mmCIF file of C-alpha atoms and ligand atoms in Angstrom:
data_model
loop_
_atom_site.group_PDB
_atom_site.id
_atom_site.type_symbol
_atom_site.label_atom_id
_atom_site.label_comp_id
_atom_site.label_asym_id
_atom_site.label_seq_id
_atom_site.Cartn_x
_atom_site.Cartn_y
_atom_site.Cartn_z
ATOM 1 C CA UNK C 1 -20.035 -50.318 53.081
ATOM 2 C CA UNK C 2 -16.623 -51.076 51.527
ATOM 3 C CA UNK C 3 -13.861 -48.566 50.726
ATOM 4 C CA UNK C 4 -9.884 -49.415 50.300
ATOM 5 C CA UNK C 5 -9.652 -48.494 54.047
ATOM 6 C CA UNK C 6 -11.990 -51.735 54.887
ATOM 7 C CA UNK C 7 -10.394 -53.872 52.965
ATOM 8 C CA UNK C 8 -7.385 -53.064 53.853
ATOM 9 C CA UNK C 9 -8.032 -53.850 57.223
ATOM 10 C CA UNK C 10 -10.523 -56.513 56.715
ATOM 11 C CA UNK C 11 -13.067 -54.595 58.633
ATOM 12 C CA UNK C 12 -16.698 -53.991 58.634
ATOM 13 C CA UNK C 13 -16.902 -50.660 59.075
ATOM 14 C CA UNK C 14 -14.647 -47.700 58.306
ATOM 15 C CA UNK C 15 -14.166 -46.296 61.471
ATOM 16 C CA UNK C 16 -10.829 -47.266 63.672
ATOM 17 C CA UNK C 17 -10.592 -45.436 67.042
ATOM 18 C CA UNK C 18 -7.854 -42.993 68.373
ATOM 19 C CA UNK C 19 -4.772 -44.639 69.945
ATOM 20 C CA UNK C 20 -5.687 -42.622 73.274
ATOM 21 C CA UNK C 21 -2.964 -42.578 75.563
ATOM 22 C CA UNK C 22 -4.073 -44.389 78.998
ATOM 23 C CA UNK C 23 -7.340 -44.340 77.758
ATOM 24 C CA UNK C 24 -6.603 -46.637 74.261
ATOM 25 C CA UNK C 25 -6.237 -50.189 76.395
ATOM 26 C CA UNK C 26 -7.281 -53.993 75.836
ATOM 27 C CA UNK C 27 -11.371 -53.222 76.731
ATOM 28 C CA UNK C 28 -11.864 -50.889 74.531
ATOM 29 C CA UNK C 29 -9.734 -51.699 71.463
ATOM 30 C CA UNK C 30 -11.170 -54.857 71.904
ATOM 31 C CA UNK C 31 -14.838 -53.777 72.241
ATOM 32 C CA UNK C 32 -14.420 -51.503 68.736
ATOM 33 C CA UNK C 33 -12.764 -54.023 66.733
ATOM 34 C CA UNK C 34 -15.655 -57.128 67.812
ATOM 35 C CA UNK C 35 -18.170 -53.784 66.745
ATOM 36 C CA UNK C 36 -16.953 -54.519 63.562
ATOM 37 C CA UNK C 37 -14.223 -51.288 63.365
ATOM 38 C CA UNK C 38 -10.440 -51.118 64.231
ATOM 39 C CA UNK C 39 -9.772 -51.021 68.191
ATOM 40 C CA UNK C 40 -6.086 -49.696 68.988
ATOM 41 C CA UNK C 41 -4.098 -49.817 71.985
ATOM 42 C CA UNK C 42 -2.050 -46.411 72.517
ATOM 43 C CA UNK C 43 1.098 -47.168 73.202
ATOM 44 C CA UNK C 44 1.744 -43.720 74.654
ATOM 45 C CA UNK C 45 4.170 -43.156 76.879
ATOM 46 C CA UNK C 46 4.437 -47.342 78.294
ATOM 47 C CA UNK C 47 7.497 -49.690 78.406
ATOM 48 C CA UNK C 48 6.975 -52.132 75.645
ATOM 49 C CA UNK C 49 6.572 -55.212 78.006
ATOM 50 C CA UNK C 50 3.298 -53.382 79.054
ATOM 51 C CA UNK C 51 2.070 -52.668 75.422
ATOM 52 C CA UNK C 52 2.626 -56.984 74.967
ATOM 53 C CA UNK C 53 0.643 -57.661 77.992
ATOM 54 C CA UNK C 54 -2.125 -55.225 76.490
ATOM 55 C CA UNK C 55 -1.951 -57.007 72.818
ATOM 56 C CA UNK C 56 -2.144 -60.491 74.354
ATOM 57 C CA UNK C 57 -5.343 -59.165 76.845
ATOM 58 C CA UNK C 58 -7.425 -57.832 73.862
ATOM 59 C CA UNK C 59 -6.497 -61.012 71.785
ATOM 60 C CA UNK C 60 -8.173 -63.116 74.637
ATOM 61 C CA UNK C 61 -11.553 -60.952 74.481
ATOM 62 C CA UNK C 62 -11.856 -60.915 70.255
ATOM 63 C CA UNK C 63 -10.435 -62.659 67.366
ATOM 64 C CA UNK C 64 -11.061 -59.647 65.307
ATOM 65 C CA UNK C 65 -7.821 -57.826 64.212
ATOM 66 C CA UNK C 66 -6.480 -55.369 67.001
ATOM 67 C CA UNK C 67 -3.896 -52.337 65.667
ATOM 68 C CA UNK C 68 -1.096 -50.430 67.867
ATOM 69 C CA UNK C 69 -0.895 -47.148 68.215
ATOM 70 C CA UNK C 70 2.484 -45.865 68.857
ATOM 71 C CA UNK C 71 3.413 -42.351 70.358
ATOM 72 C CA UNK C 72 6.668 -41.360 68.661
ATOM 73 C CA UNK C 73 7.705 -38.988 71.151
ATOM 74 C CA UNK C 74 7.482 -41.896 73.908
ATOM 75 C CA UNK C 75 10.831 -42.989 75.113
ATOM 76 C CA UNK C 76 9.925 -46.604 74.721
ATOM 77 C CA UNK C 77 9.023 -45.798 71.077
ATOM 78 C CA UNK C 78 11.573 -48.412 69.962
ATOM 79 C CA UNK C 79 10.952 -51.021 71.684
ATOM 80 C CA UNK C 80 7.388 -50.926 71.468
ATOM 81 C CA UNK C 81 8.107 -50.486 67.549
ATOM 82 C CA UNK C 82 10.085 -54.270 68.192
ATOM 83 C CA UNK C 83 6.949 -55.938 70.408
ATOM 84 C CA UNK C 84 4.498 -55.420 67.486
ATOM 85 C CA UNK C 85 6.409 -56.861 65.007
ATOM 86 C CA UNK C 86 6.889 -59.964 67.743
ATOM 87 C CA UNK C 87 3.112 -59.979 68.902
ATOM 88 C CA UNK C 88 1.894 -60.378 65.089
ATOM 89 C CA UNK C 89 0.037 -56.846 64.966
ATOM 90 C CA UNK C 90 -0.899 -56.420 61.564
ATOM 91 C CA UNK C 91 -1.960 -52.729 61.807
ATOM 92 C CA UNK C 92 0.268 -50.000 63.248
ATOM 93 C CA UNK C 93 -1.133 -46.028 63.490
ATOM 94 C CA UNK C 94 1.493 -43.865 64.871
ATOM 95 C CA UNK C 95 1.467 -39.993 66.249
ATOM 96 C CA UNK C 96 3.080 -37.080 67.288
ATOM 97 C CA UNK C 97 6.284 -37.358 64.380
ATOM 98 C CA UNK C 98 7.451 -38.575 61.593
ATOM 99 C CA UNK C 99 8.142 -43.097 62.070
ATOM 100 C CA UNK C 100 10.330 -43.325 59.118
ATOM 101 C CA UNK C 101 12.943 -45.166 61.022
ATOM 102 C CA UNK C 102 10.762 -48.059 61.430
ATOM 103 C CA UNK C 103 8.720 -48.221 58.660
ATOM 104 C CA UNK C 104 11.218 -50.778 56.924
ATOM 105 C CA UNK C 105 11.267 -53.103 59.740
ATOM 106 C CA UNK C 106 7.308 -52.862 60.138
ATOM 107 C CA UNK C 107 6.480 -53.345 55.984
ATOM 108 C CA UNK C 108 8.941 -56.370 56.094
ATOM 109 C CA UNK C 109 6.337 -57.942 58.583
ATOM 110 C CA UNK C 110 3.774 -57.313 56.593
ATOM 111 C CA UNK C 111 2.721 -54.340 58.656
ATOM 112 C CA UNK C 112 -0.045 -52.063 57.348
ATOM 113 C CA UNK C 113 1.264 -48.696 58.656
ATOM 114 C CA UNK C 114 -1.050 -45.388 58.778
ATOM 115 C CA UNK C 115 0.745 -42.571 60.301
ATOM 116 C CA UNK C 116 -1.127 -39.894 61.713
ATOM 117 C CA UNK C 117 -0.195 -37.103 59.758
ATOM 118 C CA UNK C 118 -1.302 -33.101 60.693
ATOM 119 C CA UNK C 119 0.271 -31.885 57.293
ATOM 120 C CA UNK C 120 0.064 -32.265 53.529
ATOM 121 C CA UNK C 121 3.921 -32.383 53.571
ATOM 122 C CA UNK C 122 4.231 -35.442 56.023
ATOM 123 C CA UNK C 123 1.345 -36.853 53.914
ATOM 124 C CA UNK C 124 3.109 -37.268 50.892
ATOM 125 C CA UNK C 125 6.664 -38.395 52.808
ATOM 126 C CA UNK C 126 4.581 -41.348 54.379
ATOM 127 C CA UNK C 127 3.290 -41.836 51.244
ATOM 128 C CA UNK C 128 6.676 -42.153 49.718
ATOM 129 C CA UNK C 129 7.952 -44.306 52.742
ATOM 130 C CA UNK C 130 5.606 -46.975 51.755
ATOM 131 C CA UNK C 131 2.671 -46.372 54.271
ATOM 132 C CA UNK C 132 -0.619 -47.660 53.354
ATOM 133 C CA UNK C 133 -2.901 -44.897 54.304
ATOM 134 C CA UNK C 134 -3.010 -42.015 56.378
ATOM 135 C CA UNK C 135 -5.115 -40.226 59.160
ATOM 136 C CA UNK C 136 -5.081 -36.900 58.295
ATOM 137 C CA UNK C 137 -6.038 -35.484 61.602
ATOM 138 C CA UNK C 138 -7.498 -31.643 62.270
ATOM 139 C CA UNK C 139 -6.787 -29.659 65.237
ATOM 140 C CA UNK C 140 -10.386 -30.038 66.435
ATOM 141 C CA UNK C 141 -8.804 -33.466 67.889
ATOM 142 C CA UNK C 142 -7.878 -34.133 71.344
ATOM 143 C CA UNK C 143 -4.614 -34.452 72.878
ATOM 144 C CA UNK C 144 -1.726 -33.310 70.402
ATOM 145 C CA UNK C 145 -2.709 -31.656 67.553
ATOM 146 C CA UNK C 146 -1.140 -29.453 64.362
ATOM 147 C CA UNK C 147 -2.554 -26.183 63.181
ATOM 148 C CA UNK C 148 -4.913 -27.070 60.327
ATOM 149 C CA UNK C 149 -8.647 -28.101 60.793
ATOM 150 C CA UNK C 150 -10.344 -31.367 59.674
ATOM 151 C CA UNK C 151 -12.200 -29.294 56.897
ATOM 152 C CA UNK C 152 -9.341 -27.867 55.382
ATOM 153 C CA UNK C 153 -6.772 -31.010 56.342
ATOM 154 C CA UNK C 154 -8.103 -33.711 54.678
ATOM 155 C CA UNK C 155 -9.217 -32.477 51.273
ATOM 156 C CA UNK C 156 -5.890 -30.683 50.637
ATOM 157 C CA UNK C 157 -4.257 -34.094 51.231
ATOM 158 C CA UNK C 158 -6.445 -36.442 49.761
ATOM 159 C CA UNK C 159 -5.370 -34.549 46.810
ATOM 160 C CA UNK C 160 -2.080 -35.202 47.552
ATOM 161 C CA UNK C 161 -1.433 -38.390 47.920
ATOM 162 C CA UNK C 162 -2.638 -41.520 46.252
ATOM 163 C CA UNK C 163 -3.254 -43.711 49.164
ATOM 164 C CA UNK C 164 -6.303 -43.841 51.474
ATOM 165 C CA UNK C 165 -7.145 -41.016 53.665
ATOM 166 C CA UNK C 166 -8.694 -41.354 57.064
ATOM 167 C CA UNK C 167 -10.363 -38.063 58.082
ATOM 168 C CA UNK C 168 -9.746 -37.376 62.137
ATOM 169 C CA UNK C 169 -10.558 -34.241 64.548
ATOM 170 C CA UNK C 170 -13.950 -33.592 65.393
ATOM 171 C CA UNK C 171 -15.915 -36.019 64.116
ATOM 172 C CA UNK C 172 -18.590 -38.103 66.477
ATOM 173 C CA UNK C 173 -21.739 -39.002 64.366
ATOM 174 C CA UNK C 174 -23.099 -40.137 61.025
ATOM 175 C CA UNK C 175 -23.167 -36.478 59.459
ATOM 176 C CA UNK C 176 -19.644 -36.203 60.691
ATOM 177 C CA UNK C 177 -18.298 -39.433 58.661
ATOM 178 C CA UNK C 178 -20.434 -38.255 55.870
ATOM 179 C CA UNK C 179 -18.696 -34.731 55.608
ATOM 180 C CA UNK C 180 -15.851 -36.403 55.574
ATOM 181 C CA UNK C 181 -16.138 -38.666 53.197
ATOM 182 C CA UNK C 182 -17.402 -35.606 51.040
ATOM 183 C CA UNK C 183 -13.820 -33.986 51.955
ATOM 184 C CA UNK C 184 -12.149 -37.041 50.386
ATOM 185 C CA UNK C 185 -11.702 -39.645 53.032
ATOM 186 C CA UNK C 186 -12.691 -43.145 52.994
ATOM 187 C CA UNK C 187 -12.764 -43.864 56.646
ATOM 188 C CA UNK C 188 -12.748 -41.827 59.733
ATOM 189 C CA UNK C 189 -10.585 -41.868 63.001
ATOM 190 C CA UNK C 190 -12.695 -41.469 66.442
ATOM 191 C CA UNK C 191 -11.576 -40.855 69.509
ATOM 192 C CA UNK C 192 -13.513 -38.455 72.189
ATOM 193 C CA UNK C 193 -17.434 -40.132 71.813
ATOM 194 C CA UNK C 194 -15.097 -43.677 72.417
ATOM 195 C CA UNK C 195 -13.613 -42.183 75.776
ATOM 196 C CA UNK C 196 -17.470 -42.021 77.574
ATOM 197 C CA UNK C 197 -18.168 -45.829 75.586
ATOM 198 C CA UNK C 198 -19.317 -48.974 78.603
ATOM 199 C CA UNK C 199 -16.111 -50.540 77.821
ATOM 200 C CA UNK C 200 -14.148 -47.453 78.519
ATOM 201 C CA UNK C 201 -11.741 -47.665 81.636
ATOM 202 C CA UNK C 202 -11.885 -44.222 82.052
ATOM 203 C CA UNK C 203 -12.819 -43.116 85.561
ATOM 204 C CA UNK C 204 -16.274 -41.784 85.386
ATOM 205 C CA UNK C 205 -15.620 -38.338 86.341
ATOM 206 C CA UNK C 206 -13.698 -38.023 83.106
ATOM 207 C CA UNK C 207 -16.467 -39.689 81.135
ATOM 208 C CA UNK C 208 -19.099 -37.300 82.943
ATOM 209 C CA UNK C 209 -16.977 -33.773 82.350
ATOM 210 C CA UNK C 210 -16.655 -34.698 78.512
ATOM 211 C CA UNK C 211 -20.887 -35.435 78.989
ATOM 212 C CA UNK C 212 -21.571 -32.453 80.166
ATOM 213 C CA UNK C 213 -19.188 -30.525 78.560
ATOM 214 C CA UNK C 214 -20.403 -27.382 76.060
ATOM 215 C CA UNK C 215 -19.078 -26.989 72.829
ATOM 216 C CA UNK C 216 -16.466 -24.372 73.802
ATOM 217 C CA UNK C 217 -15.224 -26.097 76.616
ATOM 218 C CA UNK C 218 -11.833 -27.511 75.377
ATOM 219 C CA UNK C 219 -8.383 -25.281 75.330
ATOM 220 C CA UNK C 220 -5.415 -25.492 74.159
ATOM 221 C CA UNK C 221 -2.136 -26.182 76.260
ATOM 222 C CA UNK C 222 1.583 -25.854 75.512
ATOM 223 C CA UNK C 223 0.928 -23.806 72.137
ATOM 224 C CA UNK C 224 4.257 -21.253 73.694
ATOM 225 C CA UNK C 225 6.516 -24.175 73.439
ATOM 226 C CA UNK C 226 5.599 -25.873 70.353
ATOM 227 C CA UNK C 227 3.663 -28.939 71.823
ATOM 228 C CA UNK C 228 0.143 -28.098 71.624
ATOM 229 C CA UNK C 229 -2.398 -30.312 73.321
ATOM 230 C CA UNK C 230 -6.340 -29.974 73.168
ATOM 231 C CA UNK C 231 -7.827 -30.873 76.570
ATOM 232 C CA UNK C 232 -10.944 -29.548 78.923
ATOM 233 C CA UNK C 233 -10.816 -26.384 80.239
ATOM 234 C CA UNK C 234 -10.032 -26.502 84.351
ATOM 235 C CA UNK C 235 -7.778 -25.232 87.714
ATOM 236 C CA UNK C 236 -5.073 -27.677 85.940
ATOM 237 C CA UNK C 237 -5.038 -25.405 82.216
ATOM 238 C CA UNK C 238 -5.973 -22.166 83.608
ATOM 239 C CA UNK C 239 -2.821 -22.170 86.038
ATOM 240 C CA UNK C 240 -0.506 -23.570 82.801
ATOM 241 C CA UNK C 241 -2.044 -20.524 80.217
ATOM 242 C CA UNK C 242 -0.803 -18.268 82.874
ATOM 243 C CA UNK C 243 2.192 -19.360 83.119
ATOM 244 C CA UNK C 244 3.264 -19.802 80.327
ATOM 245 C CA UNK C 245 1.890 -15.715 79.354
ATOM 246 C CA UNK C 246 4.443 -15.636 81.853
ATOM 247 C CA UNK C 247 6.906 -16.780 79.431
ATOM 248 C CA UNK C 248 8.054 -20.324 81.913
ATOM 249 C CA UNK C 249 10.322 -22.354 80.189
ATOM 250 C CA UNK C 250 9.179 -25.624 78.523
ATOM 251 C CA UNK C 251 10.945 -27.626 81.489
ATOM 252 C CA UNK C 252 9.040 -25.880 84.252
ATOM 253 C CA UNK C 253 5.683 -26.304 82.070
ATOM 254 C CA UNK C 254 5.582 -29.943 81.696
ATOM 255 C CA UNK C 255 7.004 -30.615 85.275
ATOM 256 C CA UNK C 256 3.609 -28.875 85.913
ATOM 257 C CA UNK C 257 1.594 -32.064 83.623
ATOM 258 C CA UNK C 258 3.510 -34.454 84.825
ATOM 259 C CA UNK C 259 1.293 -37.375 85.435
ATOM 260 C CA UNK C 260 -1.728 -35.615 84.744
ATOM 261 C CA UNK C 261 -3.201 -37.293 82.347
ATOM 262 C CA UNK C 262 -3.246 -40.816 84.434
ATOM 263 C CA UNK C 263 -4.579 -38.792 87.707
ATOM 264 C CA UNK C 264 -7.590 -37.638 85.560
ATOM 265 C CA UNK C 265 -7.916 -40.687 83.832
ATOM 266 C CA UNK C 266 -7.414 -43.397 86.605
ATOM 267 C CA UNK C 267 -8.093 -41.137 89.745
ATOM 268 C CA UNK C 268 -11.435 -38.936 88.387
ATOM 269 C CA UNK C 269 -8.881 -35.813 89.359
ATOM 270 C CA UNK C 270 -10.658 -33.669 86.220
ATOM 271 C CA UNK C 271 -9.790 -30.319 88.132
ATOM 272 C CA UNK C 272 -6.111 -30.659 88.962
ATOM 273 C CA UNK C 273 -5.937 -33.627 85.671
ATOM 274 C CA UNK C 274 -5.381 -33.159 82.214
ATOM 275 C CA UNK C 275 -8.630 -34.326 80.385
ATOM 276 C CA UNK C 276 -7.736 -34.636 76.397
ATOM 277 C CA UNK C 277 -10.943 -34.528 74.593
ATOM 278 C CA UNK C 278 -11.273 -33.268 71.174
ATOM 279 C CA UNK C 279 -13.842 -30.380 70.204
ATOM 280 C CA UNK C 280 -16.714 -32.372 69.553
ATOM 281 C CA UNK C 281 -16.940 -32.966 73.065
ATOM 282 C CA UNK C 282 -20.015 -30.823 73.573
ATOM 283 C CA UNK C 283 -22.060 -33.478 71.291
ATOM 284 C CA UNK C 284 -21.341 -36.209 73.134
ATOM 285 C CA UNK C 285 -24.411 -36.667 75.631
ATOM 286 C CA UNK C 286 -24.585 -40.070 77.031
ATOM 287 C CA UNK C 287 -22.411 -43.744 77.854
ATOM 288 C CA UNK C 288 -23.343 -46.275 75.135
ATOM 289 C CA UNK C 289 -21.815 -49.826 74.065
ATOM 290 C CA UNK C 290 -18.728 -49.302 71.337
ATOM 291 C CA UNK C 291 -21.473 -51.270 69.453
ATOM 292 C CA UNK C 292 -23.958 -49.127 69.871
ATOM 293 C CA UNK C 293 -22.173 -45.975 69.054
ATOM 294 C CA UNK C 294 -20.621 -47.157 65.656
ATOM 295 C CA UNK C 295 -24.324 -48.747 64.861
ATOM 296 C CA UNK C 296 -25.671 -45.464 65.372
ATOM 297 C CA UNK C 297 -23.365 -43.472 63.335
ATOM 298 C CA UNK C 298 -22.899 -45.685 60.731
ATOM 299 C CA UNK C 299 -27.090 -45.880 60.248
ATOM 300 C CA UNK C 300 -26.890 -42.078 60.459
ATOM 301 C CA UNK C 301 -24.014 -41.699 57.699
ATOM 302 C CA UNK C 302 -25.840 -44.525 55.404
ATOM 303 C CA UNK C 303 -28.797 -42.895 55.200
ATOM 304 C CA UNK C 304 -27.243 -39.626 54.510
ATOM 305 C CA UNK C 305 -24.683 -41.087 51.899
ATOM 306 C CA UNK C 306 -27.108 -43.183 50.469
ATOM 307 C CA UNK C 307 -25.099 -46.236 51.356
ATOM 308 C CA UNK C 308 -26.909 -49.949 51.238
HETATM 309 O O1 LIG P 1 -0.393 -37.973 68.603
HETATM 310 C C1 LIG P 1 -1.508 -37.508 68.590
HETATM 311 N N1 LIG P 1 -2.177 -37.194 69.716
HETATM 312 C C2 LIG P 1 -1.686 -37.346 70.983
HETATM 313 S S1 LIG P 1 -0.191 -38.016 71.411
HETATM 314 C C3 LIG P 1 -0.502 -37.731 73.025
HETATM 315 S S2 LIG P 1 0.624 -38.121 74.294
HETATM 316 C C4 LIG P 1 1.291 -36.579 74.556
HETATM 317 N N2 LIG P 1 0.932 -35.933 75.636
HETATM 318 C C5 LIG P 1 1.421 -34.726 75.902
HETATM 319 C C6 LIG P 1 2.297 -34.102 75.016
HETATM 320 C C7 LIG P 1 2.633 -34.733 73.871
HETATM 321 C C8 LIG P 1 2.121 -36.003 73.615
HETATM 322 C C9 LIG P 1 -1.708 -37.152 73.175
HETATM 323 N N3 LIG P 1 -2.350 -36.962 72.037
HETATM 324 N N4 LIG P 1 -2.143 -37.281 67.427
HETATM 325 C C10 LIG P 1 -1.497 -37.492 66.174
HETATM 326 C C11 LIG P 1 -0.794 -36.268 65.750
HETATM 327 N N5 LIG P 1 0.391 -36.263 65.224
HETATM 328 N N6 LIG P 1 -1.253 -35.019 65.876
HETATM 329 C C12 LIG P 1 -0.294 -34.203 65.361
HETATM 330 C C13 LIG P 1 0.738 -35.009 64.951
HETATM 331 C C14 LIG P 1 1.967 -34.646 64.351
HETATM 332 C C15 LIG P 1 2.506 -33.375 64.524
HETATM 333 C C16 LIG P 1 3.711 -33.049 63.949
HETATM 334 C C17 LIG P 1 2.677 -35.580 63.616
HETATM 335 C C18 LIG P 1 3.893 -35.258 63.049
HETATM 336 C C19 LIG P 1 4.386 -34.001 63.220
HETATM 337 O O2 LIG P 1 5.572 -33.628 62.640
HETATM 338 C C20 LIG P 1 6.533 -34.625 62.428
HETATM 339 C C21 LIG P 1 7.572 -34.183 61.501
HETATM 340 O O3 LIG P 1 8.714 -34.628 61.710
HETATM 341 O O4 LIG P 1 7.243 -33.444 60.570
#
């Protein structure tokens, strides 16, 4: 199966896997890209010395070409914007804004760069910019998201721009990566079914609430203050909706999530923690090998697509 997305990135398969923060490290970027797809380490929020140590773990478990996610709202976005260009990363996704300011630094090493875009208009400015392709990434995704779904996302900007489109939000089995290649896209971005994958660090409480979760079981946080994050319903979201119907200030809201994330991820905490996990959540029924999940949907999306 070859599209401009694989052979761009001299992959297999055309599926790369969400840059989850604390969730995104060296096992599991690893584990996707030897599958044959693109593993990423998420930057998120980490000092850039700790995104190196990441990039040179996953380069000791698989010769197979590892990309960097990196969160623009992080504080160590620049520096961990430098350590990619010094670690030889030759694929770079980035989220949450608009990574302009780097984008002549990264194409002058011979960075491919795919921002994650939420909008037709930051499409076509990444486009201009010089990025190579895009994930155009619905609100059905985990974690931060924009306001327009995956069906109505990517076909409005695969018509926009000329570049390839990864399709993102939602998607976690063969008929999902064949709808969206329907809608225009010619790879897809997964990151919720990866979170519950053998190789995923995630503590297994996390992995079992996403398991057993039902398909509307995720909420969304922070929508009051303009930084909208998708995560499982719990004590941790129903105290943080109320508040902020209170009308609390941005400052005393994210006090409240400080840390969250890493005390569901690391600790199992999934009823005081913050558990990101896209919509498709409710689908996702049981721990398999990063191999065995992209086998699976990949056999399922061949035989719908017709693909040899
Ligand atoms: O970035 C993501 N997903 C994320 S980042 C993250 S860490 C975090 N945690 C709590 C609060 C904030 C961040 C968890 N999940 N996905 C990619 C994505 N990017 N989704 C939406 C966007 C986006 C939204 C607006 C990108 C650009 C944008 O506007 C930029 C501009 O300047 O127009």
């Amino acid at each position: 199966m070859k599209t401009r997305v694989t052979e761009l990135l001299g992959i297999q398969y055309p599926i790369i896997q969400g840059g989850m923060a604390w969730v995104a490290e060296h096992h599991l970027a690893a584990a996707v890209s030897a599958a044959g797809g693109l593993g990423l380490i998420g930057g998120a929020n980490a000092p850039g010395e700790v995104v190196r140590e990441e990039i040179r773990k996953a380069k000791e478990i698989t010769d197979k070409p590892i990309g960097v996610n990196v969160m623009l709202l992080s504080p160590h976005a620049d520096d961990v914007a430098k350590v990619v260009v010094e670690e030889g990363i030759k694929v770079v996704t980035t989220g949450a804004g608009n990574p302009e300011k780097y984008m002549e630094m990264w194409k002058a090493a011979g960075i491919k760069v795919i921002p994650v875009v939420a909008s037709v208009a930051l499409a076509k400015r990444m486009e201009k910019y010089g990025a190579d392709a895009v994930v155009a990434e619905g609100c059905e995704s985990g974690g931060h998201i924009g306001e327009q779904t995956t069906m109505t996302l990517v076909p409005q900007v695969a018509d926009a721009v000329s570049i390839p489109v990864i399709a993102a939000g939602g998607i976690a089995d063969g008929r999902g990566i064949a709808a969206a290649f329907m809608l225009g896209a010619e790879a897809v971005q997964i990151g919720t079914r990866f979170v519950v994958s053998k190789e995923s660090i995630v503590h297994e409480n996390y992995k079992q609430r996403i398991i057993k979760a039902k398909d509307i079981d995720s909420t969304v946080t922070g929508r009051s203050h303009g930084h909208p994050v998708r995560c499982l319903r719990n004590q941790m979201t129903r105290e943080y909706i109320k508040l902020e119907q209170e009308g609390k200030s941005f400052e005393e809201l994210e006090y409240l999530t400080l840390g969250t994330l890493r005390k569901a991820v690391q600790e199992g905490d999934v009823v005081n923690g913050t558990v990101m996990a896209g919509q498709i959540a409710g689908m996702i029924d049981k721990e398999q090998t990063c191999k065995e999940m992209i086998e699976e949907m990949m056999a399922q999306a061949s035989q719908l697509m017709g693909w040899k």
